[in-house]
Structures are given as C-alpha cells and as structure tokens.
C-alpha positions as a LaTeX table, in Angstrom:
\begin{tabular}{lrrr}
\hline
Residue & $x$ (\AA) & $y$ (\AA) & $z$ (\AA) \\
\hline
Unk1 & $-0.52$ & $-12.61$ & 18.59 \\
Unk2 & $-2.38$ & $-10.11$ & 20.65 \\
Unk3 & $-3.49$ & $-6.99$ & 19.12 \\
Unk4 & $-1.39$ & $-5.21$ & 21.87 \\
Unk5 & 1.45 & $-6.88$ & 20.61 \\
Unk6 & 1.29 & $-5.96$ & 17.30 \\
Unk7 & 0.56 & $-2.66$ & 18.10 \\
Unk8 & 3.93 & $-2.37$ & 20.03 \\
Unk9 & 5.77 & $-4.38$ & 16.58 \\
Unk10 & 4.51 & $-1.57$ & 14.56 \\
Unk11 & 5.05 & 1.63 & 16.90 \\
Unk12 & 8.49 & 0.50 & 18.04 \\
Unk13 & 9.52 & 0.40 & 14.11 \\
Unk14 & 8.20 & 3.81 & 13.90 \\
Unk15 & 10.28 & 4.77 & 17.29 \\
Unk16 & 13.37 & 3.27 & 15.93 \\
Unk17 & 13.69 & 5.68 & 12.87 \\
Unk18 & 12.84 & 8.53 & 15.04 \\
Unk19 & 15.43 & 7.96 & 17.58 \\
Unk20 & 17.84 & 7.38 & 15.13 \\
Unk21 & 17.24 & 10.48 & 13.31 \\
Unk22 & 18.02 & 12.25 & 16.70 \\
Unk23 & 20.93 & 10.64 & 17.45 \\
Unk24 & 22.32 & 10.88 & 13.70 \\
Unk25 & 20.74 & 14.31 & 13.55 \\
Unk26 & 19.38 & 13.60 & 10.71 \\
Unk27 & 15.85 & 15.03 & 8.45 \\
Unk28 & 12.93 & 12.47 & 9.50 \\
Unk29 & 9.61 & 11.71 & 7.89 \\
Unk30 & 6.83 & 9.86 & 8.84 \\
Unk31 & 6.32 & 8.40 & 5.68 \\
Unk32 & 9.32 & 6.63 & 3.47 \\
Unk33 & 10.80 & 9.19 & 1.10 \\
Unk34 & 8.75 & 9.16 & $-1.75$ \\
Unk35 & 8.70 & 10.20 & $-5.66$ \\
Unk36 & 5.86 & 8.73 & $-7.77$ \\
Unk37 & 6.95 & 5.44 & $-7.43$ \\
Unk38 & 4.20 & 3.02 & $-6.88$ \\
Unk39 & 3.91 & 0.86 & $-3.49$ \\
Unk40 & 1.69 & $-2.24$ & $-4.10$ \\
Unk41 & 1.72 & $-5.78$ & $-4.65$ \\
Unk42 & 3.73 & $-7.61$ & $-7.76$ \\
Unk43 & 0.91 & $-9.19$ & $-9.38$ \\
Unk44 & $-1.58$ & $-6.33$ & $-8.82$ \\
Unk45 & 1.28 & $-4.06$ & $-11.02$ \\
Unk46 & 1.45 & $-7.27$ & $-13.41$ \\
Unk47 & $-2.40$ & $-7.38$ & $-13.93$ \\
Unk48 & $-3.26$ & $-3.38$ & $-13.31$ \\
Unk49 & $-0.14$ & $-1.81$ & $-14.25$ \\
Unk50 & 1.23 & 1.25 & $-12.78$ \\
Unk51 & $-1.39$ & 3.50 & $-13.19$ \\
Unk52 & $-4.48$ & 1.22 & $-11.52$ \\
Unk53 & $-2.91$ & $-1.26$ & $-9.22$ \\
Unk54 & $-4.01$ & $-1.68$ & $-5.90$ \\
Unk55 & $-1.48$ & 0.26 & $-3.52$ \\
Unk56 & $-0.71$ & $-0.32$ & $-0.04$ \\
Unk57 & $-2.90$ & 1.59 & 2.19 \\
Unk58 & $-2.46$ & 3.32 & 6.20 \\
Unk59 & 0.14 & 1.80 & 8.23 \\
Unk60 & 1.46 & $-0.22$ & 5.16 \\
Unk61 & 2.61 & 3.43 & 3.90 \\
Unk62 & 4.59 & 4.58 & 6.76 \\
Unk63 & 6.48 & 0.92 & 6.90 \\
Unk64 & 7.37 & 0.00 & 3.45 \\
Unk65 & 9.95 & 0.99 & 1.11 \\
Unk66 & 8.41 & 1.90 & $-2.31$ \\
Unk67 & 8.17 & $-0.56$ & $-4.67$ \\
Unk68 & 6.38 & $-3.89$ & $-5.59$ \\
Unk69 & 5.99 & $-6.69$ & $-3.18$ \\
Unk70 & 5.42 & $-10.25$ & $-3.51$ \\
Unk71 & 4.64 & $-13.28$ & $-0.91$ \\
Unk72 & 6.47 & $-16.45$ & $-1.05$ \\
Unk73 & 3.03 & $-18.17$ & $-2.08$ \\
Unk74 & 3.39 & $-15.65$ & $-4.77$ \\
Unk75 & 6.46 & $-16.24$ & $-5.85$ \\
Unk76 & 5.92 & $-20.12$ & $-5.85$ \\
Unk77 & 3.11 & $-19.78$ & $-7.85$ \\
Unk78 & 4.83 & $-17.95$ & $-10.30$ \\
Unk79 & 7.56 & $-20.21$ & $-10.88$ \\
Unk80 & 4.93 & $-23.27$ & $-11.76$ \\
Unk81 & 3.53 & $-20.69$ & $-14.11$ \\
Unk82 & 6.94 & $-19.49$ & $-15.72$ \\
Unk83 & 8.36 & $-22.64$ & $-15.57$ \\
Unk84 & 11.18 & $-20.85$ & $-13.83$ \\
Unk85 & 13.39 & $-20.43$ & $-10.69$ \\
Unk86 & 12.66 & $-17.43$ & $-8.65$ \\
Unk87 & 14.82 & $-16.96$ & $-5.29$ \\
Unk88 & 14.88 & $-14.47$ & $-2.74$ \\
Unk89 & 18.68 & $-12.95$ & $-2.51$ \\
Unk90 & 20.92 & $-14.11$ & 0.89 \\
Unk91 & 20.65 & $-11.35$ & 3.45 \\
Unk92 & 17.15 & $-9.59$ & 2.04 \\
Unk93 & 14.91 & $-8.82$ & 4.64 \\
Unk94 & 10.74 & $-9.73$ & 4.47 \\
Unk95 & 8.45 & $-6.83$ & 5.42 \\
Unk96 & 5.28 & $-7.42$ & 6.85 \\
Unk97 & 1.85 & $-5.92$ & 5.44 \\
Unk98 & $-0.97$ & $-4.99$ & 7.35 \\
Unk99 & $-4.53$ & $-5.09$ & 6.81 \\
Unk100 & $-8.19$ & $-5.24$ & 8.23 \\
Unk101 & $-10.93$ & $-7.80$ & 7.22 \\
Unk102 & $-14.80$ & $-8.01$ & 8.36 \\
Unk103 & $-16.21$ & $-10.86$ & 10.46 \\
Unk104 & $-19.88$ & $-11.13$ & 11.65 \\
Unk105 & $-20.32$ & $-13.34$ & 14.12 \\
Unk106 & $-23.80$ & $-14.01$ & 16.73 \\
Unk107 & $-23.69$ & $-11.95$ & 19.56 \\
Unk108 & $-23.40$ & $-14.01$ & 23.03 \\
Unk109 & $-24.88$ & $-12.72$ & 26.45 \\
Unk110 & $-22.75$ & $-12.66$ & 29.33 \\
Unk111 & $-23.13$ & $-16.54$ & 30.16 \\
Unk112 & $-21.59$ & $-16.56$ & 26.54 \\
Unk113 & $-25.19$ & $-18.13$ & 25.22 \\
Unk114 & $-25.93$ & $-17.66$ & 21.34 \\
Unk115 & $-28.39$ & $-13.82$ & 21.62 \\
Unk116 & $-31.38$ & $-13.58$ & 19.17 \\
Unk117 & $-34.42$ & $-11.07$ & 18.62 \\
Unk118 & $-37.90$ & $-10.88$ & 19.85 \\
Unk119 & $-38.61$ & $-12.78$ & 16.25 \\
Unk120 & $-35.64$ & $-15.25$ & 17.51 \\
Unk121 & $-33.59$ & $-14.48$ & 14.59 \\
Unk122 & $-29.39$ & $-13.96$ & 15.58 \\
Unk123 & $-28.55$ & $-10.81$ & 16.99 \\
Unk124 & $-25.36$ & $-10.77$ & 14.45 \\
Unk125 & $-22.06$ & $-8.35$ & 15.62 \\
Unk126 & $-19.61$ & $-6.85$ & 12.86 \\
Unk127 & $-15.86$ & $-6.36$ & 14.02 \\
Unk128 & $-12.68$ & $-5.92$ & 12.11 \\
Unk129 & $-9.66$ & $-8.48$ & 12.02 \\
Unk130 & $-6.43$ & $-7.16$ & 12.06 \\
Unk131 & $-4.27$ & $-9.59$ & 9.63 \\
Unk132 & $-0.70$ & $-9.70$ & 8.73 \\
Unk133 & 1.45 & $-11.57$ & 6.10 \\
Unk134 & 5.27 & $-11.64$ & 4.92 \\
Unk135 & 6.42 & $-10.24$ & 1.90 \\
Unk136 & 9.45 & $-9.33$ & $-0.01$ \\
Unk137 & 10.51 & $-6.51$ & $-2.22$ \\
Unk138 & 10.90 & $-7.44$ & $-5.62$ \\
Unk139 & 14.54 & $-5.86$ & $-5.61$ \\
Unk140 & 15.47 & $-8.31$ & $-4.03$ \\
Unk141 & 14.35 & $-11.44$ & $-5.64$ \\
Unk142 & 16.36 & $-12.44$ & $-8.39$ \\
Unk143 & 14.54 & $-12.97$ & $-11.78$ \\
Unk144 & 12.29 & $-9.76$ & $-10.58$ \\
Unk145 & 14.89 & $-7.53$ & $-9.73$ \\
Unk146 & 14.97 & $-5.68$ & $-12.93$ \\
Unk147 & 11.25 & $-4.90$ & $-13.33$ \\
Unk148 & 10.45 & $-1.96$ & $-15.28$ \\
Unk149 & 7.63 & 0.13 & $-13.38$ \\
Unk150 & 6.00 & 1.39 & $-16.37$ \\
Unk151 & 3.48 & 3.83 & $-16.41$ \\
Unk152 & 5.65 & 6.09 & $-13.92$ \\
Unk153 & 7.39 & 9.37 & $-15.18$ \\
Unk154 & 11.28 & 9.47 & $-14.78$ \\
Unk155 & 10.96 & 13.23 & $-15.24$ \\
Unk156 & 10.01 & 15.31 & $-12.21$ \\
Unk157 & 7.44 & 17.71 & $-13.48$ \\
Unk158 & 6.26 & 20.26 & $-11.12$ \\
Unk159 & 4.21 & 21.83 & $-13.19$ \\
Unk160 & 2.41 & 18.52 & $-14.02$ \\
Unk161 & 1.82 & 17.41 & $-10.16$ \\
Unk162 & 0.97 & 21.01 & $-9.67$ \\
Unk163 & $-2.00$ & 20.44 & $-11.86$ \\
Unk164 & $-2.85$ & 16.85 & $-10.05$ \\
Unk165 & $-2.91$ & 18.71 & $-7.08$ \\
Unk166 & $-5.18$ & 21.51 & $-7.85$ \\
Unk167 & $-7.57$ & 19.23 & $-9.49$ \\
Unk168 & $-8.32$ & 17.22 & $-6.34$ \\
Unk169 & $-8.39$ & 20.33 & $-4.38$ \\
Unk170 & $-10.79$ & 21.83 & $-6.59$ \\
Unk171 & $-12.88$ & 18.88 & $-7.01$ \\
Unk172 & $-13.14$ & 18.26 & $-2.92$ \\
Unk173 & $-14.15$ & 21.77 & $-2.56$ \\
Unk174 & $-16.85$ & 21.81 & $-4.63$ \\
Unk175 & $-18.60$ & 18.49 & $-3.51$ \\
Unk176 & $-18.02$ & 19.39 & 0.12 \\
Unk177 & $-18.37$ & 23.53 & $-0.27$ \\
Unk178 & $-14.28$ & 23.94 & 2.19 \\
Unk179 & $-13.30$ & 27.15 & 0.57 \\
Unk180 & $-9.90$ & 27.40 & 0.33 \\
Unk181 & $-7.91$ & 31.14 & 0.59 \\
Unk182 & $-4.95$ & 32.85 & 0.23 \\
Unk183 & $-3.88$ & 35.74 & 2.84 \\
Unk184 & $-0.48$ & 37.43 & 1.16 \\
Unk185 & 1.70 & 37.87 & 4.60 \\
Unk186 & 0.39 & 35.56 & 6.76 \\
Unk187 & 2.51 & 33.21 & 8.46 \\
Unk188 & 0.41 & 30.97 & 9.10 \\
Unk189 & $-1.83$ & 28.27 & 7.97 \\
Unk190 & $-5.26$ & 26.91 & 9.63 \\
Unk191 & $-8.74$ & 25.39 & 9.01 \\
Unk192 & $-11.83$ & 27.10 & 10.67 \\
Unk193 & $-14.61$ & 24.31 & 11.35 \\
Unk194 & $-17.25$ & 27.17 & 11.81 \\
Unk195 & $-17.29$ & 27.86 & 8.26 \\
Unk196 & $-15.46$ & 25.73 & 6.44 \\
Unk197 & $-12.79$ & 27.49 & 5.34 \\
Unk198 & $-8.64$ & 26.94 & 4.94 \\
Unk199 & $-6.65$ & 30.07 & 4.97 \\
Unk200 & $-3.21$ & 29.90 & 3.45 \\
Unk201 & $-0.59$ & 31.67 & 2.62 \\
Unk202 & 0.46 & 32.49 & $-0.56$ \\
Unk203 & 2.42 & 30.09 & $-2.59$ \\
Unk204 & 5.14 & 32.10 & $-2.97$ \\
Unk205 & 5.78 & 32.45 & 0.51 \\
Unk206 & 6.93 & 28.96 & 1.01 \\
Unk207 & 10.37 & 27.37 & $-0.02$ \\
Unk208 & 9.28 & 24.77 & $-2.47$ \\
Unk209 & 6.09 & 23.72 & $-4.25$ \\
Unk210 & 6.37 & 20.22 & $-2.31$ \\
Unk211 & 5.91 & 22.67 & 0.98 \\
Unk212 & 3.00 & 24.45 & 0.01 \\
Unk213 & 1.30 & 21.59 & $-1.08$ \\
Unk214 & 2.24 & 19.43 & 2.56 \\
Unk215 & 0.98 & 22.23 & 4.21 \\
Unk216 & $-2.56$ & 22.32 & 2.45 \\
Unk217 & $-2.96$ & 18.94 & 2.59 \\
Unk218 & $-2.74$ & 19.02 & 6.21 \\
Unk219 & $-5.47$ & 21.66 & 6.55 \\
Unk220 & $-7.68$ & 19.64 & 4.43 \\
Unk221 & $-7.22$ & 16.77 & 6.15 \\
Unk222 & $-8.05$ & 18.75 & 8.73 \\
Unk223 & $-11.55$ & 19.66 & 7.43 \\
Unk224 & $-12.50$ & 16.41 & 7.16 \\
Unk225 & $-13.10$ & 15.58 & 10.62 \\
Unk226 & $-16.56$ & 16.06 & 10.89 \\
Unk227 & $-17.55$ & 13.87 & 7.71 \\
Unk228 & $-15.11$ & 10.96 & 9.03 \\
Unk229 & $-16.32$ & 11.03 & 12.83 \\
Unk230 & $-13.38$ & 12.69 & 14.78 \\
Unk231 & $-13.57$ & 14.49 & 17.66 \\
Unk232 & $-10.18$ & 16.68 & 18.94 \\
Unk233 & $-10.12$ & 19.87 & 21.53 \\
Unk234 & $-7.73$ & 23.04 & 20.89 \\
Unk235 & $-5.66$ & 22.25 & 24.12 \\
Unk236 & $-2.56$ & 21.77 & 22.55 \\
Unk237 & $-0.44$ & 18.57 & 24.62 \\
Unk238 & $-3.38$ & 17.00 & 25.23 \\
Unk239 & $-4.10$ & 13.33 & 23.87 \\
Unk240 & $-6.92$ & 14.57 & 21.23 \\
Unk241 & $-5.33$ & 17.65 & 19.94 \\
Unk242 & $-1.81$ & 15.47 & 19.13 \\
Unk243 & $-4.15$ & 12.32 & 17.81 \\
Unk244 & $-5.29$ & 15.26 & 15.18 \\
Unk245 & $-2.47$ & 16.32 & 14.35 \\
Unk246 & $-0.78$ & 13.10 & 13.73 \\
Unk247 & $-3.83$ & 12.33 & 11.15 \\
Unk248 & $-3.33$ & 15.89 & 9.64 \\
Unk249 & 0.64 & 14.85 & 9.02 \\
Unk250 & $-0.11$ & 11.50 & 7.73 \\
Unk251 & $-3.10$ & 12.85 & 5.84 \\
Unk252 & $-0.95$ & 15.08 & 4.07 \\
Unk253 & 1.69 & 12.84 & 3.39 \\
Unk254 & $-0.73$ & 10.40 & 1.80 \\
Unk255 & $-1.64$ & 12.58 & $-0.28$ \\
Unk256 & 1.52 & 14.12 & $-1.39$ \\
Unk257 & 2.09 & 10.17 & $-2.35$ \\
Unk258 & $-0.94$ & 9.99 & $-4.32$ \\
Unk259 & $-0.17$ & 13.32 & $-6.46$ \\
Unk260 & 3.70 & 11.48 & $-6.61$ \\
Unk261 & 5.62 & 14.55 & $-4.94$ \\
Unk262 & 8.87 & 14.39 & $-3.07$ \\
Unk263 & 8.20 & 14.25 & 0.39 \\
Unk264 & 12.28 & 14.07 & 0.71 \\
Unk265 & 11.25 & 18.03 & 0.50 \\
Unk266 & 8.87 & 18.16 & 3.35 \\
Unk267 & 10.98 & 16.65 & 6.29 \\
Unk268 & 10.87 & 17.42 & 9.55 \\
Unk269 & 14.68 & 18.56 & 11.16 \\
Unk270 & 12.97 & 19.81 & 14.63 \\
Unk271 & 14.84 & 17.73 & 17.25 \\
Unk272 & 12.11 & 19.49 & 20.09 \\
Unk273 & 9.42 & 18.31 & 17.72 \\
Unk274 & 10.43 & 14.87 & 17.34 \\
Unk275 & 10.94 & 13.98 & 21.26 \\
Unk276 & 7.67 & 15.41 & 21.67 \\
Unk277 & 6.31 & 12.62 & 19.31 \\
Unk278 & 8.80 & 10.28 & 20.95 \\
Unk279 & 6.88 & 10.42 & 24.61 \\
Unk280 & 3.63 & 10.26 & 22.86 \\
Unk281 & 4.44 & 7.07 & 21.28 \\
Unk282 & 5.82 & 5.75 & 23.96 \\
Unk283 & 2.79 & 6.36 & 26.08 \\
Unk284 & 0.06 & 4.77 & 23.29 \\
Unk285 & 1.26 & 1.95 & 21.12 \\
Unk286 & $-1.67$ & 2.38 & 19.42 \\
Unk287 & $-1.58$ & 6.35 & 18.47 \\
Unk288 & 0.01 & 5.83 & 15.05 \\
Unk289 & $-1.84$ & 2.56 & 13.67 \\
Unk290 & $-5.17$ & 4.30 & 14.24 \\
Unk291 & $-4.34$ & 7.43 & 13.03 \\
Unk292 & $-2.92$ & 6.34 & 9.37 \\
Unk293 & $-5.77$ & 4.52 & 9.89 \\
Unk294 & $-7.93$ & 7.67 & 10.26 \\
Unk295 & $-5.60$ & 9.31 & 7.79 \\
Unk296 & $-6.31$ & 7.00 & 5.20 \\
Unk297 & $-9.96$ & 7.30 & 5.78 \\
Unk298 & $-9.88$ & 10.87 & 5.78 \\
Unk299 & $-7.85$ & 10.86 & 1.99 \\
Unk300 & $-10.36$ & 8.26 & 0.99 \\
Unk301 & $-13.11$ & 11.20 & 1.52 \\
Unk302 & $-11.07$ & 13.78 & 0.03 \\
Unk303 & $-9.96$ & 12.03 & $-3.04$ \\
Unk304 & $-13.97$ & 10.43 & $-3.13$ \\
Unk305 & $-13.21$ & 6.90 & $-3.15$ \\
Unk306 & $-15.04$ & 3.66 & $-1.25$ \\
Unk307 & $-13.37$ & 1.44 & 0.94 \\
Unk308 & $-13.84$ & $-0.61$ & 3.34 \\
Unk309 & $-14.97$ & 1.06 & 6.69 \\
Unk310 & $-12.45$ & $-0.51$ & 9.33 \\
Unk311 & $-13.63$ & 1.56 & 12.64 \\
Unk312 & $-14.33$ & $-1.05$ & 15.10 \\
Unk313 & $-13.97$ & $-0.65$ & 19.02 \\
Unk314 & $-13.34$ & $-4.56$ & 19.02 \\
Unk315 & $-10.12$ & $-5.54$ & 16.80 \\
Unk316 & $-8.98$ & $-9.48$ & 16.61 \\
Unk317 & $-5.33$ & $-9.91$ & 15.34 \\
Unk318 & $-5.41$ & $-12.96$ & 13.31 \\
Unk319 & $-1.62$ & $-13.95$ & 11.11 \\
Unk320 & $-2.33$ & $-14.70$ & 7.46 \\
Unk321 & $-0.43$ & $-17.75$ & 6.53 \\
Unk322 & 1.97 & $-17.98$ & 3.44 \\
Unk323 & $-0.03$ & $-21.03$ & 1.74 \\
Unk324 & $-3.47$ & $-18.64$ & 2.08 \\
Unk325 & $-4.63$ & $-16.97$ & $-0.59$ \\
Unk326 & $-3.80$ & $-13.26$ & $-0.73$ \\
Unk327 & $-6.16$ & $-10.65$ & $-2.23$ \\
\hline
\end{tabular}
C-alpha cells in the first residue's frame, strides 16, 4: 500500500468523526474519550500489568478505543498455551495499529549503483517504515471479555491527578528552565519562545480542573518546539501556524491521557472551529499522522523518556502480516 494511501485510511477516519459531530451537533475530540484506562496490547498488560505496559503511542491514540488489544497470532498462540478456545464475537470489528520501524539500507547513485566512501566502505541511508497490523479489542473476544484491568483506580480523584500533573510540570521546568506563571484576570493563555516562559491564568478561572490542565499542556507542548526541531510562523491560517497548533492539541491530549484525566471534559463544541480543521484535512492527508507524530515526540521530551526517533523525509509503508511476530 502506498504511504499516500494510508495516509488518506487514517485522515478520512479522523474526517468521519468530525463531520459527524457537525451534523449530529455533537462535543468532538481529537482523541477517544478517555479516563485512566490503559490503551496497549493484551500480553504487554499480562506480562507488565497496568501500571508498566507498553501503551499505544501517536496516531494509535487518536484511533483506538481504550482498552487492551490482541492480534489473531496472539490469540492463537494463546489458545495452544491455555489449552483453550478463544473466538472473536460475530459482528466485532478489527482496528488497525500503526507504527514506525528503522531500515538501513546502501545508498545507490542515480544509475541506482551500490555508493561507497573514499575508503570504499557503503555509504549506508537510515529511513523509517511505516507498518500496520490487525487487532481486536479484548471486549470483544470471548474468554477475554471479562479482564480485570488491575492496577487502574475506579475512583476519580482529582486531587490525586492534580498531584501527577504538577509533578511532571515541575520536573520539566526545572530540567529545561520554561517558567510557568499565573496572571489573575487574564483571559488568555500563551508561551513566549524569547524567554521561555507560559503565562496562565489562574486556576480558578477555568470551569474544571480537566480545563486548566488541557490548556497548560498545550502551552507546554508548545515550548517544546525548539528542543524537538519545529519550525511554525505567527500568521494564523497559514499551513505552519495550524501544523502547531494541531501538535499543541494532541500534545495536550496525550498528556491529559498519561496523568488519566477525562478528556470527555475538554471537548471541543465550536462548529466554526471544526470546519476550519475539516478544509485543512482535506487539503493534507498527511497533517494529522505527522503531527501526533510530532506530538508524541514532543510528550516524550516533556515527560523525559527515549524512544525511537521516527523523523524521516523518506517513509516506506510496509503491512505486518498476522503470522509475524509482533513486538
């Protein structure tokens, strides 16, 4: 499948739920609603648990339901192990998950002959592959249906994801030196690049905790676009400024996911707003898998944790086949 097409796959999902929160006028977020409920792979919980599985990462997060998924392979495999019949339910629906992998590969000149060094050694090239597999929620294979997600808090403490929240903003601050401050009876929230700084308003001016916290993520996200290599403009409409602001949104959402708010509470109802996105989209059907991409890299810096670096200018789209081995 070309990487164009896949592009389009994704986008036109991402379309779909935006044009039918128009038409229904109906609340829309970018992201799945969320509450603290893990979104990773089945046998990632099994071995990790909760608390240190591996979760689903960029465009994964704006196209999945939460929950625990599992490949057929997967499934398969744990039926020789259990000794036991596991079967997808008539009617469920697989999801697709997204991810990038390295390949290095010899360089060829333009006759498309092998290129090497003055010392003839291989001039060696490093570009991402795009790969996609099926899977299905475990809600809806039976014998898994009835998991218990332990390690995840039925009760929805504020005051504890306040705390969560604060900690990573206090930690990023200090590594990075963003100063983050409060300006009673402003209405208005920005990042200055000159110095580093996010100016807020004060927390009780907003209409929920989930609110405040949305809106200083995206400012942080914000400051990390020097450290993660992106370039915008102030010109507001213009292809840069919107790319930003798509990361900031996603950025923030990401986060509010990785604290475990409600990002029911932070959805957009702005019928303007959404068309706007709407022609954007339409226009790029790449704009929103490289910016959760970006996004995800940008959360990766805040929250200070390694992953793999998947900028490339050269992307191959390669399908990942049930019987493969998934990581």
């Amino acid at each position: 499948m070309a990487n164009t097409k896949v592009y389009e796959v994704i986008t036109d999902k991402v379309i779909t739920r935006i044009k039918n929160a128009i038409e229904n006028k109906e609340s829309f977020s970018w992201v799945k609603p969320w509450k603290g409920y893990p979104l990773g792979n089945y046998l990632n919980y099994l071995s990790d648990g909760a608390e240190n599985m591996k979760q689903y990462r960029g465009i994964n997060r704006l196209l999945l339901d939460g929950g625990l998924y599992i490949t057929m392979k997967q499934i398969k495999d744990l039926e020789t192990k259990d000794k036991t019949s596991y079967k997808v339910k008539k009617g469920s629906h697989r999801e697709t998950v997204y991810f990038y992998k390295p390949r290095i590969v010899q360089r060829k000149d333009a006759d498309g002959n092998p290129m090497v060094n003055e010392n003839g050694e291989p001039i060696m090239q490093r570009y991402m592959i795009m790969r996609f597999y099926p899977v299905f929620n475990v809600a809806d294979v039976e014998g898994l249906d009835e998991v218990a997600i332990e390690g995840i808090d039925t009760e929805y403490d504020e005051t504890a994801l306040s705390k969560k929240a604060d900690k990573i903003v206090k930690a990023y601050c200090k590594r990075t030196g963003v100063t983050v401050k409060s300006k009673k009876g402003i209405d208005a929230a920005y990042h200055n690049n000159a110095d580093h700084t996010v100016t807020m308003p004060s927390k009780a001016q907003f209409t929920s905790l989930e609110e405040y916290y949305s809106t200083l993520f995206h400012e942080l996200t914000h400051s990390t676009m020097d450290a993660c290599g992106r370039v915008t403009d102030h010109k507001k409409g213009s292809e840069k400024y919107s790319f930003e602001e798509l990361v900031a949104e996603l950025g923030a959402l990401f986060l509010m996911q990785e604290v475990g708010f409600d990002t029911s509470k932070t959805e957009i109802n702005s019928t303007a707003y959404l068309k706007g996105w709407l022609k954007v989209l339409k226009s790029d059907v790449s704009f929103v898998v490289k910016a959760s991409t970006q996004a995800q890299k940008a959360i990766d810096y805040i929250l200070d944790v390694k992953y793999e670096n998947t900028d490339s200018t050269e992307t191959e789209v390669e399908i990942l086949d049930d019987d493969e081995e998934v990581a």
